[in-house]
Coordinates of N, CA and C in Angstrom, one line a residue:
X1 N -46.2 41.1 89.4 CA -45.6 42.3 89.0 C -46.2 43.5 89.7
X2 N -47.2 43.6 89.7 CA -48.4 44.9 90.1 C -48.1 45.1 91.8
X3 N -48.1 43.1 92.4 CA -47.8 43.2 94.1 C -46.1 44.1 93.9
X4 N -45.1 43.5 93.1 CA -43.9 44.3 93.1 C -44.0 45.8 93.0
X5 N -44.6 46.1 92.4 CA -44.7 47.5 91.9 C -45.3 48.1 93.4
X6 N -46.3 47.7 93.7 CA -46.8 48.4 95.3 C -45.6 48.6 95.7
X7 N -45.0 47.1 96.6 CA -44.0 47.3 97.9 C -43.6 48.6 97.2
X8 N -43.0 48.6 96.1 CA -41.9 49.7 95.6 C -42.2 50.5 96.1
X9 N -43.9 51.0 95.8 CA -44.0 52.4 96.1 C -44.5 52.4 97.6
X10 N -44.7 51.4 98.1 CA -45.1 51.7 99.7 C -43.4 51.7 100.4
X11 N -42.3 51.3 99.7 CA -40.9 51.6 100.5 C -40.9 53.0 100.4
X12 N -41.3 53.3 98.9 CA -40.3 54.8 98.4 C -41.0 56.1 99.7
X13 N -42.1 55.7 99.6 CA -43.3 56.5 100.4 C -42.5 56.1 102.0
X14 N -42.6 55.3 102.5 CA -42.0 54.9 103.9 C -40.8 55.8 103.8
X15 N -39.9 55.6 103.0 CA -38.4 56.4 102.7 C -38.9 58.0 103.3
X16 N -39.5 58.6 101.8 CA -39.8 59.4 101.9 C -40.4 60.3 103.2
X17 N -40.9 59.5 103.7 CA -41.8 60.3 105.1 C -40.4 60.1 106.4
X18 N -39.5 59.4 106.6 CA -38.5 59.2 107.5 C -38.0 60.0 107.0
X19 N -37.4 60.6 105.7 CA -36.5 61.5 105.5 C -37.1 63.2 105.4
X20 N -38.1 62.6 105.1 CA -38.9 64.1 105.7 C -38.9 64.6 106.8
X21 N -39.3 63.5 107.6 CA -39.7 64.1 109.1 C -38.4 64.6 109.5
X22 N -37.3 63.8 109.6 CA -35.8 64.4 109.8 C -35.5 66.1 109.2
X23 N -36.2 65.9 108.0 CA -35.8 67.0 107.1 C -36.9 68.2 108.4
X24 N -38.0 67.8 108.8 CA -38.8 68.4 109.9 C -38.0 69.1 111.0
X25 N -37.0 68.2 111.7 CA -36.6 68.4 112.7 C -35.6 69.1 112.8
X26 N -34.8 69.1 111.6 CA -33.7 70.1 111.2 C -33.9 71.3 111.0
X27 N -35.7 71.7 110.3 CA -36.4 73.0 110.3 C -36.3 73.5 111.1
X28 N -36.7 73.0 112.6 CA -37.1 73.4 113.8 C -35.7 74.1 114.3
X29 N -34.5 73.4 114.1 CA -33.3 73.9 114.4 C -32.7 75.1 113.7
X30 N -32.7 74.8 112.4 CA -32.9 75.7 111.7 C -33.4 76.9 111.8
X31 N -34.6 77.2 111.6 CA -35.5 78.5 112.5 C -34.5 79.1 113.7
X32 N -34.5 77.7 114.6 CA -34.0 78.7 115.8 C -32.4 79.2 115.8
X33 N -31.8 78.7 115.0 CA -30.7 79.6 114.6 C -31.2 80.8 114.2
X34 N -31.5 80.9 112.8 CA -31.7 82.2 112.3 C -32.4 83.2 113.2
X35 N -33.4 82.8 114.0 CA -34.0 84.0 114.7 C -32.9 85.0 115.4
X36 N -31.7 84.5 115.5 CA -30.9 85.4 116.1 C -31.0 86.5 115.3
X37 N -31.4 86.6 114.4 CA -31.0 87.9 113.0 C -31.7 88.9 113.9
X38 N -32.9 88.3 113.9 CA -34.0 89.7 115.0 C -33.2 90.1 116.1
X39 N -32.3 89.6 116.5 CA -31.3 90.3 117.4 C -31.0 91.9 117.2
X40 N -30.8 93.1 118.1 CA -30.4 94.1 117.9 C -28.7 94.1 117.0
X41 N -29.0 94.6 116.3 CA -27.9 94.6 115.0 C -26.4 93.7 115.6
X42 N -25.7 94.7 116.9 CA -24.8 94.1 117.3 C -24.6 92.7 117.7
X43 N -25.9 92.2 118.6 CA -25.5 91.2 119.3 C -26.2 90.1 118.6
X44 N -26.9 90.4 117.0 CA -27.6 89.4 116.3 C -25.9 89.1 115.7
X45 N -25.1 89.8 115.1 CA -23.6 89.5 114.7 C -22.9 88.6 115.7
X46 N -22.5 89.0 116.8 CA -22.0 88.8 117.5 C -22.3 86.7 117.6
X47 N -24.0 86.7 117.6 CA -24.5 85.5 117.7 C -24.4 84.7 117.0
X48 N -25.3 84.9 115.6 CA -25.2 84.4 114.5 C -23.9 84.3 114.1
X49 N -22.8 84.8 114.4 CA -21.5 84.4 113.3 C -20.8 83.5 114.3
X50 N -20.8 83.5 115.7 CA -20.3 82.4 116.8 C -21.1 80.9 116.1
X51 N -22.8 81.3 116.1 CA -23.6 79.5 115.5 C -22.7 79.6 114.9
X52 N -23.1 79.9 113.9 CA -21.9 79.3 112.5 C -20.9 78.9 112.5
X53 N -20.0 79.6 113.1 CA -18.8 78.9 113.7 C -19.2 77.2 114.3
X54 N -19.6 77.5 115.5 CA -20.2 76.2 115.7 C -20.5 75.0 115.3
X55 N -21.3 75.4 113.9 CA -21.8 74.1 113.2 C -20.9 73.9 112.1
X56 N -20.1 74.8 112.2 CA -19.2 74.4 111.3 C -17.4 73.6 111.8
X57 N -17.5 73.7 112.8 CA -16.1 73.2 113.8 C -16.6 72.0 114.4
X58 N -17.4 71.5 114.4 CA -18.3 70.5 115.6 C -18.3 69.2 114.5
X59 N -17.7 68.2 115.1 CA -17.4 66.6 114.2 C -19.0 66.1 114.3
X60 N -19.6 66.3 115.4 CA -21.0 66.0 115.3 C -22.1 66.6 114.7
X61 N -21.6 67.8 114.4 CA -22.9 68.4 113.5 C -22.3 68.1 112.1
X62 N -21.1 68.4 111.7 CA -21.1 67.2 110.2 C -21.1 66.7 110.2
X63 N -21.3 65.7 110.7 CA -22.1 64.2 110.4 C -23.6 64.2 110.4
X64 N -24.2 65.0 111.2 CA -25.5 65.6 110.9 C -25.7 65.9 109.4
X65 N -24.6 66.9 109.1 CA -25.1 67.6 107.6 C -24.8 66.6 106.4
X66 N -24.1 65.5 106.7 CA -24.2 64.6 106.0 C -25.5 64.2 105.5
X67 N -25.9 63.6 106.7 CA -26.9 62.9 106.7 C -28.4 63.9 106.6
X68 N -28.1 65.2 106.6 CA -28.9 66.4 106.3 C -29.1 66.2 104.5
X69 N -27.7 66.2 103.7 CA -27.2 66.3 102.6 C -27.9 65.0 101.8
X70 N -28.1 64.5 102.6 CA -28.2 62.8 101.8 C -30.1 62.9 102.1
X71 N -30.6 63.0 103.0 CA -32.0 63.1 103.0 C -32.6 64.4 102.0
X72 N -31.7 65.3 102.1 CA -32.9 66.4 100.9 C -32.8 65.1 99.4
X73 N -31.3 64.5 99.1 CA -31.1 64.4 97.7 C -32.5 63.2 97.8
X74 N -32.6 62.2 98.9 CA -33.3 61.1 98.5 C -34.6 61.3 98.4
X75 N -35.2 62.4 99.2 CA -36.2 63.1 99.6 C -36.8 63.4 97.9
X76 N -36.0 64.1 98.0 CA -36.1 64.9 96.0 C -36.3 63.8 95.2
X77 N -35.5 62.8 95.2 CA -35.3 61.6 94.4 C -36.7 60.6 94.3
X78 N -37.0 60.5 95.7 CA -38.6 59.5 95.9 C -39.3 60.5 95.6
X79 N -39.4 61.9 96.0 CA -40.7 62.2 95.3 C -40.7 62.9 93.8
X80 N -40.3 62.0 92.7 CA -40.1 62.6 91.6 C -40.5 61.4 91.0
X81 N -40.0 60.3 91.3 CA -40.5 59.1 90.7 C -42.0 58.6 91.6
X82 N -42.0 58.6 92.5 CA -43.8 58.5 93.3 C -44.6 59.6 92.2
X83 N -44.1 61.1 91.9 CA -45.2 61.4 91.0 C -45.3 61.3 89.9
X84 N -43.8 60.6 89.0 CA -44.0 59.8 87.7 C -45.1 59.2 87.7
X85 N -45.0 58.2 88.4 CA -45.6 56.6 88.5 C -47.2 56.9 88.8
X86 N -47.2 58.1 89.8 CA -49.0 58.3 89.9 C -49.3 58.9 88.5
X87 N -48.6 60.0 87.8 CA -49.2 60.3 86.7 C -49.3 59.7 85.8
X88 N -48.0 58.4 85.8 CA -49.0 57.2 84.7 C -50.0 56.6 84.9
X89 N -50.2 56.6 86.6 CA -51.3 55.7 86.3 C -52.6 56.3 86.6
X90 N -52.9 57.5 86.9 CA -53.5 58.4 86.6 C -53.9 58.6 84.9
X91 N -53.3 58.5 84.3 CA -53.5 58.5 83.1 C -53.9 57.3 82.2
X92 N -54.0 56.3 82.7 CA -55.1 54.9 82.5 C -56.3 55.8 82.9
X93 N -57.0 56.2 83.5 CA -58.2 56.7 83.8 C -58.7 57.7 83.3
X94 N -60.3 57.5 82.8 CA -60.5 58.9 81.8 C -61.4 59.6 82.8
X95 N -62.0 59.5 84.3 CA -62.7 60.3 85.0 C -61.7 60.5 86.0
X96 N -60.8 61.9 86.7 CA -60.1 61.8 87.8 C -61.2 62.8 88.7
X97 N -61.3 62.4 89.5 CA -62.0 62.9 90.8 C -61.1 63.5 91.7
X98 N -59.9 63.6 91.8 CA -58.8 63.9 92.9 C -60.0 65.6 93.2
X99 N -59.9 66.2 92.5 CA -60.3 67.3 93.2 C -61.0 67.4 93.7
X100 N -61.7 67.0 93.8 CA -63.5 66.9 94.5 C -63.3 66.3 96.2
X101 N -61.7 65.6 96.5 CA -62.2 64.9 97.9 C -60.6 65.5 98.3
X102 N -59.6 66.5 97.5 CA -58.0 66.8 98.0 C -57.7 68.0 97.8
X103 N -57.0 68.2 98.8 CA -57.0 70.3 99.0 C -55.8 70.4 97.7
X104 N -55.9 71.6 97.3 CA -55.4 72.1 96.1 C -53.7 71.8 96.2
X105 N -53.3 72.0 97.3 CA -52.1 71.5 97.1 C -51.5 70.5 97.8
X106 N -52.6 69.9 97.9 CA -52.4 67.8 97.6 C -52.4 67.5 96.2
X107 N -52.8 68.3 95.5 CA -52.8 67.7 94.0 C -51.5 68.6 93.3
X108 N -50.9 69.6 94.0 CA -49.7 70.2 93.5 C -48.5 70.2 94.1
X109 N -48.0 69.6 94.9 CA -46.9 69.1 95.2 C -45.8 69.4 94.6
X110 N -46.0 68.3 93.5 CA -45.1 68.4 92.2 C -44.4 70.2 92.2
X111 N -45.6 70.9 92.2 CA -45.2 72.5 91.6 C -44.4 72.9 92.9
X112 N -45.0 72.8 94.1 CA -44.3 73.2 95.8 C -43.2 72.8 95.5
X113 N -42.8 72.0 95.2 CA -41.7 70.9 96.0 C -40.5 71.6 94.6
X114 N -41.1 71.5 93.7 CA -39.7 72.6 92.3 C -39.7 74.0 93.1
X115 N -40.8 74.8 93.5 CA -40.3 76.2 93.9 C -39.5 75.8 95.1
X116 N -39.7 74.9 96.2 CA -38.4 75.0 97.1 C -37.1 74.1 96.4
X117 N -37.5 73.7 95.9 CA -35.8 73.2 94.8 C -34.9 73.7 94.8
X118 N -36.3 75.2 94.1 CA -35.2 76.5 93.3 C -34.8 77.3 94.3
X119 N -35.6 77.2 95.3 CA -34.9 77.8 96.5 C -33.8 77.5 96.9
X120 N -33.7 76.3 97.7 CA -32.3 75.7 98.1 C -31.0 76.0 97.0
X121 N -31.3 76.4 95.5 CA -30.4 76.2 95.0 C -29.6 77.5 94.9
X122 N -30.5 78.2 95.4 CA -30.0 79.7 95.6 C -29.6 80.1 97.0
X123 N -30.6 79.3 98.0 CA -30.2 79.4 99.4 C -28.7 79.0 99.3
X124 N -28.2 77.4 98.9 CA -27.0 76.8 99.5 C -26.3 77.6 98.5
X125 N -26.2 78.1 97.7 CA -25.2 78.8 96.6 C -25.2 80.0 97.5
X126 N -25.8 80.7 98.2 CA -25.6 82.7 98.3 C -24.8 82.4 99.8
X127 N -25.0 81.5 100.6 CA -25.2 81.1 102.2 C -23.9 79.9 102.5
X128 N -24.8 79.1 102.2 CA -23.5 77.6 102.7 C -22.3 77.9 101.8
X129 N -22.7 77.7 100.1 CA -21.1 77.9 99.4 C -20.5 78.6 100.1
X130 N -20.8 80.1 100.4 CA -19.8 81.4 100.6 C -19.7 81.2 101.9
X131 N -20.1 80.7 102.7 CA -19.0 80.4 104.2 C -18.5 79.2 103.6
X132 N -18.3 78.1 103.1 CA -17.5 76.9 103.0 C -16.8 77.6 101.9
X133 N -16.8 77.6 101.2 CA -15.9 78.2 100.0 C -15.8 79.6 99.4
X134 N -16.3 80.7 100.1 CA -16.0 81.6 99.6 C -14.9 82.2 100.6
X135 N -14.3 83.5 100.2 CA -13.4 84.2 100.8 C -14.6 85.5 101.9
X136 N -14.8 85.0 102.7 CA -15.8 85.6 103.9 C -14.7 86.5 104.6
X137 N -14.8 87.7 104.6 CA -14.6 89.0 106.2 C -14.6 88.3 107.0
X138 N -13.4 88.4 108.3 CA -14.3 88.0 109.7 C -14.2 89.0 110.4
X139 N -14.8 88.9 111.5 CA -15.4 90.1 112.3 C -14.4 90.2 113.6
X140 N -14.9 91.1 114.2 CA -13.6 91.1 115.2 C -13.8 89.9 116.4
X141 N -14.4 89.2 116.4 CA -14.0 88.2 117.1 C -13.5 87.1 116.7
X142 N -13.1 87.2 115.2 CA -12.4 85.5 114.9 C -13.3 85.0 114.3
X143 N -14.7 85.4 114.0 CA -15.1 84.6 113.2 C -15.6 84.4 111.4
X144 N -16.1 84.2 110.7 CA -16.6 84.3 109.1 C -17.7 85.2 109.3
X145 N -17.9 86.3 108.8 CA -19.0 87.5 108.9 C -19.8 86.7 108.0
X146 N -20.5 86.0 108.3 CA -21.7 85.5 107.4 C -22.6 86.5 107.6
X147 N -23.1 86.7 108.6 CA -24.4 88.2 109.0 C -24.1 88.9 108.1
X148 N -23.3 89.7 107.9 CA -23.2 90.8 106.7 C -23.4 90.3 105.5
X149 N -23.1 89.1 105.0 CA -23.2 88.4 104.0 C -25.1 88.4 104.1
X150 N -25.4 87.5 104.9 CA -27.1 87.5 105.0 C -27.5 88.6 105.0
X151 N -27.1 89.8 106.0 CA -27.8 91.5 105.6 C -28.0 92.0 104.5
X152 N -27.1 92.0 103.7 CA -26.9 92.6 102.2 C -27.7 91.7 101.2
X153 N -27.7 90.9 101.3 CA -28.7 89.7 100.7 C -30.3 90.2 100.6
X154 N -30.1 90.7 101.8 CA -31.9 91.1 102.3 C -32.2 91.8 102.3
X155 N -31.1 92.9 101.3 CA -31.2 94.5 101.3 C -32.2 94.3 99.5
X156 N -32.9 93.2 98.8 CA -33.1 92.9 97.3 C -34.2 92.8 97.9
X157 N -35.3 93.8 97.4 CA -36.8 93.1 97.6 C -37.2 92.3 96.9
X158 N -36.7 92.0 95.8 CA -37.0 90.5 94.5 C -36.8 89.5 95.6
X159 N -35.4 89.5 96.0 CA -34.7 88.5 97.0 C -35.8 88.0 98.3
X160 N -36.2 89.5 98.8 CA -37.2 88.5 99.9 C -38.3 88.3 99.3
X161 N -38.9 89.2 98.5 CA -40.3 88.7 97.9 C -40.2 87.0 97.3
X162 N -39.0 86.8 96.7 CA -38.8 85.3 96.6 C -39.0 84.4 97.6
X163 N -38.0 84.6 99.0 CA -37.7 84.7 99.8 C -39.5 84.3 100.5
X164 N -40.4 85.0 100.8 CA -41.2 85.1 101.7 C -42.1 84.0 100.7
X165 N -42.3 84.1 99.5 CA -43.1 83.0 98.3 C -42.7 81.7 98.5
X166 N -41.4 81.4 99.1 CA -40.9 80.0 98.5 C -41.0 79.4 99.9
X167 N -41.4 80.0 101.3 CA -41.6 80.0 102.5 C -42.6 79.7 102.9
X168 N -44.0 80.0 102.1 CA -45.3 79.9 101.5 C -45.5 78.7 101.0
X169 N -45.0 78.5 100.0 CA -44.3 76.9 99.3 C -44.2 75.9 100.4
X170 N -43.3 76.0 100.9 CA -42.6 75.3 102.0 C -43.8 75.1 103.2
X171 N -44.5 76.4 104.0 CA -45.7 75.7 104.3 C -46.7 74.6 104.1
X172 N -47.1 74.9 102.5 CA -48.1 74.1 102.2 C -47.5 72.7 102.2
X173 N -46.5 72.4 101.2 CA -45.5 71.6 101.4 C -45.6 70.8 102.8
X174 N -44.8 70.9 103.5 CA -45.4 70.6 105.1 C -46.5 70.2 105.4
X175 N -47.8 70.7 105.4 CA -49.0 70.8 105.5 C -49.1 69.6 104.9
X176 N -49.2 69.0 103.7 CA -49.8 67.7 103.2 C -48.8 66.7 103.3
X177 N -47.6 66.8 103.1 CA -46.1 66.1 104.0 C -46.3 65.7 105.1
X178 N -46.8 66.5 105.9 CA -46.7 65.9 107.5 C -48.0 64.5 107.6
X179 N -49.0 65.1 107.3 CA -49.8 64.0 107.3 C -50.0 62.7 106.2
X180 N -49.3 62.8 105.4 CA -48.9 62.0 104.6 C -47.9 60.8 105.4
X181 N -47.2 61.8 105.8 CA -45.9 60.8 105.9 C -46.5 59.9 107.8
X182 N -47.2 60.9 107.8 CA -48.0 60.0 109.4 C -48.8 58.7 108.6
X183 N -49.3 59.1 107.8 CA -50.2 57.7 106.7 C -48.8 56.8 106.1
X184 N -48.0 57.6 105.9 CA -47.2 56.1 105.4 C -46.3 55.4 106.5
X185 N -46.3 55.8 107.5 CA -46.0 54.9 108.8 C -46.7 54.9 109.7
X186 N -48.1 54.2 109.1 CA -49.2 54.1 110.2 C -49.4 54.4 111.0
X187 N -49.5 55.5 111.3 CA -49.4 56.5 112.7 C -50.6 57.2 112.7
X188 N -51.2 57.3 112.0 CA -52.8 58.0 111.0 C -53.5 57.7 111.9
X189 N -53.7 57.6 113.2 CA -54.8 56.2 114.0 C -56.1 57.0 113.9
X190 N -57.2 57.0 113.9 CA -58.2 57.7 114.4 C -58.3 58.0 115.5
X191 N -57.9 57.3 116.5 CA -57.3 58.0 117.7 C -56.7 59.1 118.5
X192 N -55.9 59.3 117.2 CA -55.1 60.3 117.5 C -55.1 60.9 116.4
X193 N -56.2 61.0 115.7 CA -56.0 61.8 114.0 C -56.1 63.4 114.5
X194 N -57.2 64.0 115.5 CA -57.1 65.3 115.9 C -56.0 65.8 116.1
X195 N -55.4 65.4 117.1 CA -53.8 65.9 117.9 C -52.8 65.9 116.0
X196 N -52.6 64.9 115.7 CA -51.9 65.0 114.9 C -52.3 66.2 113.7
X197 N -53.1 66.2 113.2 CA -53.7 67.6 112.7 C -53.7 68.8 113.2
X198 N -53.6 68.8 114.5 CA -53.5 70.6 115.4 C -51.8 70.8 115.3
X199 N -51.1 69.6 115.6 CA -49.6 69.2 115.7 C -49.4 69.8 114.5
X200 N -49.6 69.3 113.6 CA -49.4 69.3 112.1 C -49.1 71.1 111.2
X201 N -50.7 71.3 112.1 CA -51.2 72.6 111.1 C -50.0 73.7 111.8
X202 N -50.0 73.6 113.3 CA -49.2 74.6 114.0 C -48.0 74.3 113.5
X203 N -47.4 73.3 113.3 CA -45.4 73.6 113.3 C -45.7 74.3 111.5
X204 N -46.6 73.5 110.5 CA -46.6 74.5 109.2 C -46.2 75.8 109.0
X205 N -47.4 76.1 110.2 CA -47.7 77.6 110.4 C -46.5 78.4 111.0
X206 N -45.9 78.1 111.9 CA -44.8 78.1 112.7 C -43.5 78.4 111.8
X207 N -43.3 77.2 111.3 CA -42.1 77.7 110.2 C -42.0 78.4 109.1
X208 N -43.4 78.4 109.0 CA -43.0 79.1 107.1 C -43.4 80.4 107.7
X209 N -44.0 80.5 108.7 CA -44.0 82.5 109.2 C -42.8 83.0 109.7
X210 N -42.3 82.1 110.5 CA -40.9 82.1 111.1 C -39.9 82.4 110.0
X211 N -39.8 81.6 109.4 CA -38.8 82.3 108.4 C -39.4 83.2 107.7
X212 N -40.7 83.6 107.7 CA -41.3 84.6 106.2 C -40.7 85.8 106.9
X213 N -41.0 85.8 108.1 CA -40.6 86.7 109.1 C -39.3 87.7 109.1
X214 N -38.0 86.7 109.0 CA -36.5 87.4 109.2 C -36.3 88.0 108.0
X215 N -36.5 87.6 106.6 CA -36.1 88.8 105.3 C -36.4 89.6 105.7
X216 N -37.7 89.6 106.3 CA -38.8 91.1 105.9 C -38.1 91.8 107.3
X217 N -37.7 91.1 108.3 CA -37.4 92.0 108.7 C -36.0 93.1 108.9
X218 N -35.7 91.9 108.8 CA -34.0 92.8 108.1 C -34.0 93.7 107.3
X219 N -35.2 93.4 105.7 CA -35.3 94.8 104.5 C -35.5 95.6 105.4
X220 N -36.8 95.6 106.6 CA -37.3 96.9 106.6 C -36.4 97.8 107.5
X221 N -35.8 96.9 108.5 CA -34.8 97.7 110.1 C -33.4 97.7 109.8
X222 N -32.6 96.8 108.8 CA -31.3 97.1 108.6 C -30.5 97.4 107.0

């Protein structure tokens, strides 16, 4: 029973780190869409509401967001029951040591991983809903004014101050994610444990400033 119980959690863990890293790679794209916002007012419009158009007309990027759609749910799913199962059995034990040898948010996860939850659920409700289902302006080229929709959004300092915290989240998140999920597909080598750690620390760094970046800058220039 106990050997059953491993595989379980060495699959969920394997799952989890393949649908992460995807969920990685979609950041990377992600980001570089949005930076268009930094665009001078006109031609950040002009840009951003053409992507959009884009990923929204293109048979091959839905099928992407499918498969985008299906990795956050499974992603969320494995890691909810992986931290069930460690806090039972964590809880057989009356000495826990985790802190003494794991950065603070290797042991909080659990808390990261609900503030970006609550994020997405406000991201895909203010953003995805209202270009797929809301009644969107278009602009004078034919397209859905999502830009104006994201400007006014970013006109709420709660909004970014949320906004720049749950991006912070998302960092650290990443940060013990990445190397995690290199340990659950043996990729951890000592070999190459440096590189993957410089690899690691920089894209963290990278995306969650990257995006901390566009609210703030939109409140303060438009």
């Amino acid at each position: 029973m106990d050997r059953k119980i491993q595989l379980s959690t060495i699959t969920r863990k394997a799952l989890m780190a393949l649908t992460g890293l995807f969920l990685c790679f979609f950041l990377v794209i992600h980001l570089l869409g949005n930076l268009q916002l930094l665009l001078p007012a006109e031609q950040a419009k002009e840009s951003f509401n053409s992507y959009s158009r884009l990923l929204s007309g293109n048979i091959f990027i839905k099928i992407i967001s499918y498969v985008l759609y299906t990795s956050i749910i499974v992603h969320c799913v494995d890691a909810l029951i992986i931290t069930l199962k460690n806090k039972k059995i964590a809880g057989k034990y009356a000495v826990d040591n985790r802190a003494k040898v794991s950065k603070w948010y290797s042991r909080n996860m659990g808390v990261l991983g609900t503030i970006i939850l609550i994020f997405l659920v406000f991201h895909f409700k203010d953003f995805w809903y209202q270009y797929k289902f809301g009644t969107l302006p278009m602009d004078e080229y034919g397209n859905k004014d999502l830009y104006t929709i994201v400007i006014a959004a970013y006109q709420d300092w709660w909004y970014v101050l949320f906004y720049v915290l749950s991006m912070f989240a998302l960092g650290y998140h990443l940060l013990h994610g990445f190397f995690s999920a290199a340990r659950s597909l043996g990729v951890y080598h000592p070999k190459y444990v440096s590189w993957i750690r410089i690899f690691g620390t920089g894209y963290s760094y990278v995306i969650a400033i990257g995006f901390a970046i566009i609210p703030i800058f939109i409140y303060l220039n438009r």
